[in-house]
Amino acid sequence: MDRKKIKTDAKKYLLKKCRICASDRLYTFVSLGAMPIPNGFLSKEELGKKEPYYPLETCVCESCWLVQLSHVIPPELMFKNYLYIPSTSITMLDHFRNMAEEAIQSYRLKPGDRVMDIGSNDGSLLSFFKEQEMKVFGIDPASNLAQLARLKGIDTLDDFFTEELAKRVVPEKGHAKVITATNVVAHVNNLHDLCEGVRLLLDKEGVFICEFPYLPDLISKNEFDTIYHEHLSYFSIQPLITLFKKHNLHIINIKKTSVHGGSIRIHVAPQNSSHQPTNRVQEFIREEALRKINSRSLYEDFGRRVKVIKRDLINYLKKLKNQGKKIVGYGASAKGNVLLNYCNIGTNLIEYIVDSIPYKQGRYTPGTHIPIHAENKLEKDMPDYALLMAWNFAEEILRKQVKYREKGGQFIITIPYLRVE
Ligand code: DWN
């Protein structure tokens, strides 16, 4: 074992029962091995230090069909100083603007109405509500991001969202007409505590709008690199209905969105509110039955495809290297680090990675220790190939790098299948 690699004790983090229905019928179907926390970028000084490796494995509950990680890493290790800032992408800013406009129109929000965001990050989503004079309040455990939000005038509490926190917030901030949560619910271990907190915070006619990657899309598009320690759950509608019912909440509407490889945005309301489910809920349930999300074979087939993608990518990169080609990475994303660590791809194949986020430039990828540079290095250096590690922004990035491509540079894209563009 590499002297710097510390294999942590998997048993310590092992999930013993389903986080929605408490069943112990958990069927493991993909193991990506042990790897460092994928957003744990290293400074030059940290390269020589010991690096903890944590198990990365997924299972499906054969009672409620929630897909979840088989091990739960302490959230403090991942979220107290968080580096994912969606507002660095035009795609995500546009997405948040549309989400705010949709909520304002759907629920006839007016100036002064209270809107809260759980996992509010740097306040980007709430800013669009604030522009429409709503009273906004953000909750996010990352102190570094809460500071950025406050600089934008977004009232933010830097703490993990819990039922206990909700009890403290209501007397001071009142109830919310809308509570949003984008790419947060999948990161939460105690979903029952989250639901109780949401129910406490919500106005009696309020709506909880949450969005996360959609499991059937992850499976059908082979998006195995979105499986990582931050994402404890991988949702389909069926287990969510089970979850919300336990808390007198119900899904009233569902919308598919294209972000992060295919996500769903669900609207959840108190069962005793006037909000009634649209037929979209039943449509999704029928569609998920057709896609066999409650059958072991779906997950076994996925596990087999993941191994083929790994084999084909390694063989392809090795072939290019043997031909004397220069290959770099593009987009130092968490999912990119999962791909690199799972395929054991280091500087032997990828010379460096370019990325738009200043904090990441000058640092190194966790586990594989590939140096990260600013994006402008790509066109200056003109490597033959760039492995796109942020395929969720393929359109935006390929548009941005039209000159690199016109000069002969090519992008290698792995999802949903290996191709060169
Ligand atoms: O839940 C999460 C998922 C949904 O999104 C978070 N855990 C973090 C994030 O996952 P990720 O890290 O795999 O994807 P990112 O952060 O969206 O990856 C984008 C990376 O690519 C960033 O480091 C920025 C970089 N980038 C770039 O270099 N040029 C992005 C764009 C749009 C660009 O033009």
PDB file of N, CA and C in Angstrom, residues 294-354:
ATOM      1  N   ASN A 294     -37.444  -1.712  -9.102  1.00  0.00           N
ATOM      2  CA  ASN A 294     -37.566  -2.598  -7.940  1.00  0.00           C
ATOM      3  C   ASN A 294     -37.250  -4.034  -8.335  1.00  0.00           C
ATOM      4  N   SER A 295     -36.175  -4.155  -9.160  1.00  0.00           N
ATOM      5  CA  SER A 295     -35.710  -5.522  -9.452  1.00  0.00           C
ATOM      6  C   SER A 295     -34.189  -5.551  -9.402  1.00  0.00           C
ATOM      7  N   ARG A 296     -33.649  -6.571  -8.772  1.00  0.00           N
ATOM      8  CA  ARG A 296     -32.209  -6.717  -8.579  1.00  0.00           C
ATOM      9  C   ARG A 296     -31.464  -6.698  -9.922  1.00  0.00           C
ATOM     10  N   SER A 297     -32.061  -7.239 -10.944  1.00  0.00           N
ATOM     11  CA  SER A 297     -31.355  -7.389 -12.232  1.00  0.00           C
ATOM     12  C   SER A 297     -30.920  -6.022 -12.792  1.00  0.00           C
ATOM     13  N   LEU A 298     -31.733  -4.996 -12.582  1.00  0.00           N
ATOM     14  CA  LEU A 298     -31.370  -3.658 -13.095  1.00  0.00           C
ATOM     15  C   LEU A 298     -30.012  -3.227 -12.532  1.00  0.00           C
ATOM     16  N   TYR A 299     -29.814  -3.476 -11.266  1.00  0.00           N
ATOM     17  CA  TYR A 299     -28.593  -3.032 -10.596  1.00  0.00           C
ATOM     18  C   TYR A 299     -27.399  -3.931 -10.918  1.00  0.00           C
ATOM     19  N   GLU A 300     -27.688  -5.211 -11.090  1.00  0.00           N
ATOM     20  CA  GLU A 300     -26.609  -6.140 -11.474  1.00  0.00           C
ATOM     21  C   GLU A 300     -26.088  -5.797 -12.868  1.00  0.00           C
ATOM     22  N   ASP A 301     -26.997  -5.501 -13.795  1.00  0.00           N
ATOM     23  CA  ASP A 301     -26.578  -5.117 -15.163  1.00  0.00           C
ATOM     24  C   ASP A 301     -25.752  -3.828 -15.126  1.00  0.00           C
ATOM     25  N   PHE A 302     -26.200  -2.868 -14.298  1.00  0.00           N
ATOM     26  CA  PHE A 302     -25.465  -1.596 -14.163  1.00  0.00           C
ATOM     27  C   PHE A 302     -24.033  -1.869 -13.667  1.00  0.00           C
ATOM     28  N   GLY A 303     -23.928  -2.718 -12.654  1.00  0.00           N
ATOM     29  CA  GLY A 303     -22.602  -3.038 -12.098  1.00  0.00           C
ATOM     30  C   GLY A 303     -21.679  -3.628 -13.154  1.00  0.00           C
ATOM     31  N   ARG A 304     -22.242  -4.453 -14.027  1.00  0.00           N
ATOM     32  CA  ARG A 304     -21.425  -5.048 -15.108  1.00  0.00           C
ATOM     33  C   ARG A 304     -20.976  -3.953 -16.094  1.00  0.00           C
ATOM     34  N   ARG A 305     -21.884  -3.036 -16.442  1.00  0.00           N
ATOM     35  CA  ARG A 305     -21.529  -1.964 -17.397  1.00  0.00           C
ATOM     36  C   ARG A 305     -20.429  -1.069 -16.832  1.00  0.00           C
ATOM     37  N   VAL A 306     -20.466  -0.814 -15.536  1.00  0.00           N
ATOM     38  CA  VAL A 306     -19.442   0.050 -14.922  1.00  0.00           C
ATOM     39  C   VAL A 306     -18.042  -0.549 -15.132  1.00  0.00           C
ATOM     40  N   LYS A 307     -17.938  -1.845 -14.958  1.00  0.00           N
ATOM     41  CA  LYS A 307     -16.626  -2.515 -15.136  1.00  0.00           C
ATOM     42  C   LYS A 307     -16.151  -2.424 -16.591  1.00  0.00           C
ATOM     43  N   VAL A 308     -17.083  -2.510 -17.524  1.00  0.00           N
ATOM     44  CA  VAL A 308     -16.720  -2.423 -18.961  1.00  0.00           C
ATOM     45  C   VAL A 308     -16.232  -1.015 -19.286  1.00  0.00           C
ATOM     46  N   ILE A 309     -16.915  -0.003 -18.735  1.00  0.00           N
ATOM     47  CA  ILE A 309     -16.519   1.399 -18.998  1.00  0.00           C
ATOM     48  C   ILE A 309     -15.109   1.637 -18.457  1.00  0.00           C
ATOM     49  N   LYS A 310     -14.847   1.122 -17.275  1.00  0.00           N
ATOM     50  CA  LYS A 310     -13.501   1.273 -16.685  1.00  0.00           C
ATOM     51  C   LYS A 310     -12.453   0.624 -17.599  1.00  0.00           C
ATOM     52  N   ARG A 311     -12.698  -0.598 -18.003  1.00  0.00           N
ATOM     53  CA  ARG A 311     -11.732  -1.338 -18.854  1.00  0.00           C
ATOM     54  C   ARG A 311     -11.491  -0.589 -20.153  1.00  0.00           C
ATOM     55  N   ASP A 312     -12.587  -0.144 -20.794  1.00  0.00           N
ATOM     56  CA  ASP A 312     -12.454   0.500 -22.114  1.00  0.00           C
ATOM     57  C   ASP A 312     -11.728   1.839 -22.017  1.00  0.00           C
ATOM     58  N   LEU A 313     -11.999   2.598 -20.926  1.00  0.00           N
ATOM     59  CA  LEU A 313     -11.368   3.915 -20.793  1.00  0.00           C
ATOM     60  C   LEU A 313      -9.855   3.751 -20.578  1.00  0.00           C
ATOM     61  N   ILE A 314      -9.472   2.836 -19.685  1.00  0.00           N
ATOM     62  CA  ILE A 314      -8.046   2.626 -19.402  1.00  0.00           C
ATOM     63  C   ILE A 314      -7.329   2.168 -20.678  1.00  0.00           C
ATOM     64  N   ASN A 315      -7.923   1.215 -21.379  1.00  0.00           N
ATOM     65  CA  ASN A 315      -7.296   0.707 -22.625  1.00  0.00           C
ATOM     66  C   ASN A 315      -7.146   1.827 -23.660  1.00  0.00           C
ATOM     67  N   TYR A 316      -8.168   2.674 -23.746  1.00  0.00           N
ATOM     68  CA  TYR A 316      -8.128   3.743 -24.745  1.00  0.00           C
ATOM     69  C   TYR A 316      -7.037   4.766 -24.409  1.00  0.00           C
ATOM     70  N   LEU A 317      -6.971   5.166 -23.158  1.00  0.00           N
ATOM     71  CA  LEU A 317      -5.959   6.157 -22.748  1.00  0.00           C
ATOM     72  C   LEU A 317      -4.549   5.583 -22.919  1.00  0.00           C
ATOM     73  N   LYS A 318      -4.387   4.301 -22.588  1.00  0.00           N
ATOM     74  CA  LYS A 318      -3.067   3.664 -22.745  1.00  0.00           C
ATOM     75  C   LYS A 318      -2.678   3.599 -24.226  1.00  0.00           C
ATOM     76  N   LYS A 319      -3.668   3.335 -25.071  1.00  0.00           N
ATOM     77  CA  LYS A 319      -3.392   3.270 -26.520  1.00  0.00           C
ATOM     78  C   LYS A 319      -2.916   4.641 -27.022  1.00  0.00           C
ATOM     79  N   LEU A 320      -3.607   5.693 -26.580  1.00  0.00           N
ATOM     80  CA  LEU A 320      -3.222   7.053 -27.004  1.00  0.00           C
ATOM     81  C   LEU A 320      -1.821   7.387 -26.494  1.00  0.00           C
ATOM     82  N   LYS A 321      -1.544   7.030 -25.249  1.00  0.00           N
ATOM     83  CA  LYS A 321      -0.211   7.321 -24.685  1.00  0.00           C
ATOM     84  C   LYS A 321       0.864   6.570 -25.469  1.00  0.00           C
ATOM     85  N   ASN A 322       0.576   5.313 -25.826  1.00  0.00           N
ATOM     86  CA  ASN A 322       1.555   4.513 -26.599  1.00  0.00           C
ATOM     87  C   ASN A 322       1.788   5.109 -27.989  1.00  0.00           C
ATOM     88  N   GLN A 323       0.779   5.889 -28.447  1.00  0.00           N
ATOM     89  CA  GLN A 323       0.932   6.567 -29.744  1.00  0.00           C
ATOM     90  C   GLN A 323       1.646   7.921 -29.573  1.00  0.00           C
ATOM     91  N   GLY A 324       2.055   8.203 -28.334  1.00  0.00           N
ATOM     92  CA  GLY A 324       2.779   9.454 -28.066  1.00  0.00           C
ATOM     93  C   GLY A 324       1.875  10.661 -27.897  1.00  0.00           C
ATOM     94  N   LYS A 325       0.572  10.420 -27.689  1.00  0.00           N
ATOM     95  CA  LYS A 325      -0.379  11.535 -27.537  1.00  0.00           C
ATOM     96  C   LYS A 325      -0.277  12.152 -26.138  1.00  0.00           C
ATOM     97  N   LYS A 326      -0.569  13.454 -26.081  1.00  0.00           N
ATOM     98  CA  LYS A 326      -0.559  14.187 -24.801  1.00  0.00           C
ATOM     99  C   LYS A 326      -2.008  14.316 -24.342  1.00  0.00           C
ATOM    100  N   ILE A 327      -2.290  13.865 -23.133  1.00  0.00           N
ATOM    101  CA  ILE A 327      -3.666  13.859 -22.618  1.00  0.00           C
ATOM    102  C   ILE A 327      -3.709  14.622 -21.296  1.00  0.00           C
ATOM    103  N   VAL A 328      -4.744  15.495 -21.177  1.00  0.00           N
ATOM    104  CA  VAL A 328      -4.950  16.221 -19.925  1.00  0.00           C
ATOM    105  C   VAL A 328      -6.398  15.997 -19.477  1.00  0.00           C
ATOM    106  N   GLY A 329      -6.754  16.546 -18.337  1.00  0.00           N
ATOM    107  CA  GLY A 329      -8.145  16.473 -17.853  1.00  0.00           C
ATOM    108  C   GLY A 329      -8.754  17.857 -17.910  1.00  0.00           C
ATOM    109  N   TYR A 330     -10.117  17.900 -17.971  1.00  0.00           N
ATOM    110  CA  TYR A 330     -10.802  19.193 -18.002  1.00  0.00           C
ATOM    111  C   TYR A 330     -11.944  19.185 -16.988  1.00  0.00           C
ATOM    112  N   GLY A 331     -11.842  20.054 -15.963  1.00  0.00           N
ATOM    113  CA  GLY A 331     -12.901  20.124 -14.948  1.00  0.00           C
ATOM    114  C   GLY A 331     -12.561  19.255 -13.758  1.00  0.00           C
ATOM    115  N   ALA A 332     -11.912  19.858 -12.728  1.00  0.00           N
ATOM    116  CA  ALA A 332     -11.507  19.079 -11.539  1.00  0.00           C
ATOM    117  C   ALA A 332     -12.721  18.893 -10.641  1.00  0.00           C
ATOM    118  N   SER A 333     -13.626  18.051 -11.091  1.00  0.00           N
ATOM    119  CA  SER A 333     -14.888  17.848 -10.363  1.00  0.00           C
ATOM    120  C   SER A 333     -14.771  16.672  -9.408  1.00  0.00           C
ATOM    121  N   ALA A 334     -15.716  16.601  -8.479  1.00  0.00           N
ATOM    122  CA  ALA A 334     -15.748  15.454  -7.554  1.00  0.00           C
ATOM    123  C   ALA A 334     -15.957  14.169  -8.354  1.00  0.00           C
ATOM    124  N   LYS A 335     -16.874  14.232  -9.307  1.00  0.00           N
ATOM    125  CA  LYS A 335     -17.146  13.016 -10.116  1.00  0.00           C
ATOM    126  C   LYS A 335     -15.899  12.634 -10.915  1.00  0.00           C
ATOM    127  N   GLY A 336     -15.143  13.640 -11.335  1.00  0.00           N
ATOM    128  CA  GLY A 336     -13.903  13.352 -12.065  1.00  0.00           C
ATOM    129  C   GLY A 336     -12.894  12.625 -11.186  1.00  0.00           C
ATOM    130  N   ASN A 337     -12.870  12.996  -9.910  1.00  0.00           N
ATOM    131  CA  ASN A 337     -11.943  12.332  -8.987  1.00  0.00           C
ATOM    132  C   ASN A 337     -12.367  10.900  -8.698  1.00  0.00           C
ATOM    133  N   VAL A 338     -13.676  10.663  -8.719  1.00  0.00           N
ATOM    134  CA  VAL A 338     -14.160   9.276  -8.565  1.00  0.00           C
ATOM    135  C   VAL A 338     -13.676   8.445  -9.747  1.00  0.00           C
ATOM    136  N   LEU A 339     -13.823   9.005 -10.949  1.00  0.00           N
ATOM    137  CA  LEU A 339     -13.402   8.291 -12.166  1.00  0.00           C
ATOM    138  C   LEU A 339     -11.911   7.991 -12.118  1.00  0.00           C
ATOM    139  N   LEU A 340     -11.111   8.991 -11.764  1.00  0.00           N
ATOM    140  CA  LEU A 340      -9.650   8.815 -11.742  1.00  0.00           C
ATOM    141  C   LEU A 340      -9.240   7.760 -10.710  1.00  0.00           C
ATOM    142  N   ASN A 341      -9.807   7.858  -9.520  1.00  0.00           N
ATOM    143  CA  ASN A 341      -9.420   6.905  -8.466  1.00  0.00           C
ATOM    144  C   ASN A 341      -9.927   5.509  -8.759  1.00  0.00           C
ATOM    145  N   TYR A 342     -11.155   5.396  -9.279  1.00  0.00           N
ATOM    146  CA  TYR A 342     -11.714   4.062  -9.563  1.00  0.00           C
ATOM    147  C   TYR A 342     -10.904   3.380 -10.677  1.00  0.00           C
ATOM    148  N   CYS A 343     -10.493   4.193 -11.675  1.00  0.00           N
ATOM    149  CA  CYS A 343      -9.740   3.625 -12.814  1.00  0.00           C
ATOM    150  C   CYS A 343      -8.228   3.676 -12.594  1.00  0.00           C
ATOM    151  N   ASN A 344      -7.852   4.191 -11.426  1.00  0.00           N
ATOM    152  CA  ASN A 344      -6.427   4.306 -11.079  1.00  0.00           C
ATOM    153  C   ASN A 344      -5.647   5.061 -12.164  1.00  0.00           C
ATOM    154  N   ILE A 345      -6.218   6.178 -12.570  1.00  0.00           N
ATOM    155  CA  ILE A 345      -5.611   7.024 -13.614  1.00  0.00           C
ATOM    156  C   ILE A 345      -4.885   8.171 -12.926  1.00  0.00           C
ATOM    157  N   GLY A 346      -3.591   8.258 -13.106  1.00  0.00           N
ATOM    158  CA  GLY A 346      -2.799   9.324 -12.497  1.00  0.00           C
ATOM    159  C   GLY A 346      -1.994  10.047 -13.552  1.00  0.00           C
ATOM    160  N   THR A 347      -0.853  10.637 -13.122  1.00  0.00           N
ATOM    161  CA  THR A 347      -0.043  11.423 -14.071  1.00  0.00           C
ATOM    162  C   THR A 347       0.637  10.508 -15.099  1.00  0.00           C
ATOM    163  N   ASN A 348       0.512   9.201 -14.893  1.00  0.00           N
ATOM    164  CA  ASN A 348       1.017   8.280 -15.923  1.00  0.00           C
ATOM    165  C   ASN A 348       0.225   8.409 -17.224  1.00  0.00           C
ATOM    166  N   LEU A 349      -1.044   8.846 -17.092  1.00  0.00           N
ATOM    167  CA  LEU A 349      -1.897   8.985 -18.288  1.00  0.00           C
ATOM    168  C   LEU A 349      -2.367  10.432 -18.491  1.00  0.00           C
ATOM    169  N   ILE A 350      -2.650  11.134 -17.375  1.00  0.00           N
ATOM    170  CA  ILE A 350      -3.196  12.500 -17.457  1.00  0.00           C
ATOM    171  C   ILE A 350      -2.147  13.466 -16.894  1.00  0.00           C
ATOM    172  N   GLU A 351      -1.584  14.329 -17.734  1.00  0.00           N
ATOM    173  CA  GLU A 351      -0.456  15.163 -17.278  1.00  0.00           C
ATOM    174  C   GLU A 351      -0.874  16.221 -16.276  1.00  0.00           C
ATOM    175  N   TYR A 352      -2.027  16.855 -16.532  1.00  0.00           N
ATOM    176  CA  TYR A 352      -2.554  17.865 -15.609  1.00  0.00           C
ATOM    177  C   TYR A 352      -4.037  18.042 -15.915  1.00  0.00           C
ATOM    178  N   ILE A 353      -4.701  18.828 -15.088  1.00  0.00           N
ATOM    179  CA  ILE A 353      -6.130  19.119 -15.284  1.00  0.00           C
ATOM    180  C   ILE A 353      -6.301  20.631 -15.308  1.00  0.00           C
ATOM    181  N   VAL A 354      -7.190  21.116 -16.173  1.00  0.00           N
ATOM    182  CA  VAL A 354      -7.497  22.558 -16.145  1.00  0.00           C
ATOM    183  C   VAL A 354      -8.889  22.728 -15.537  1.00  0.00           C
TER     184      VAL A 354
END
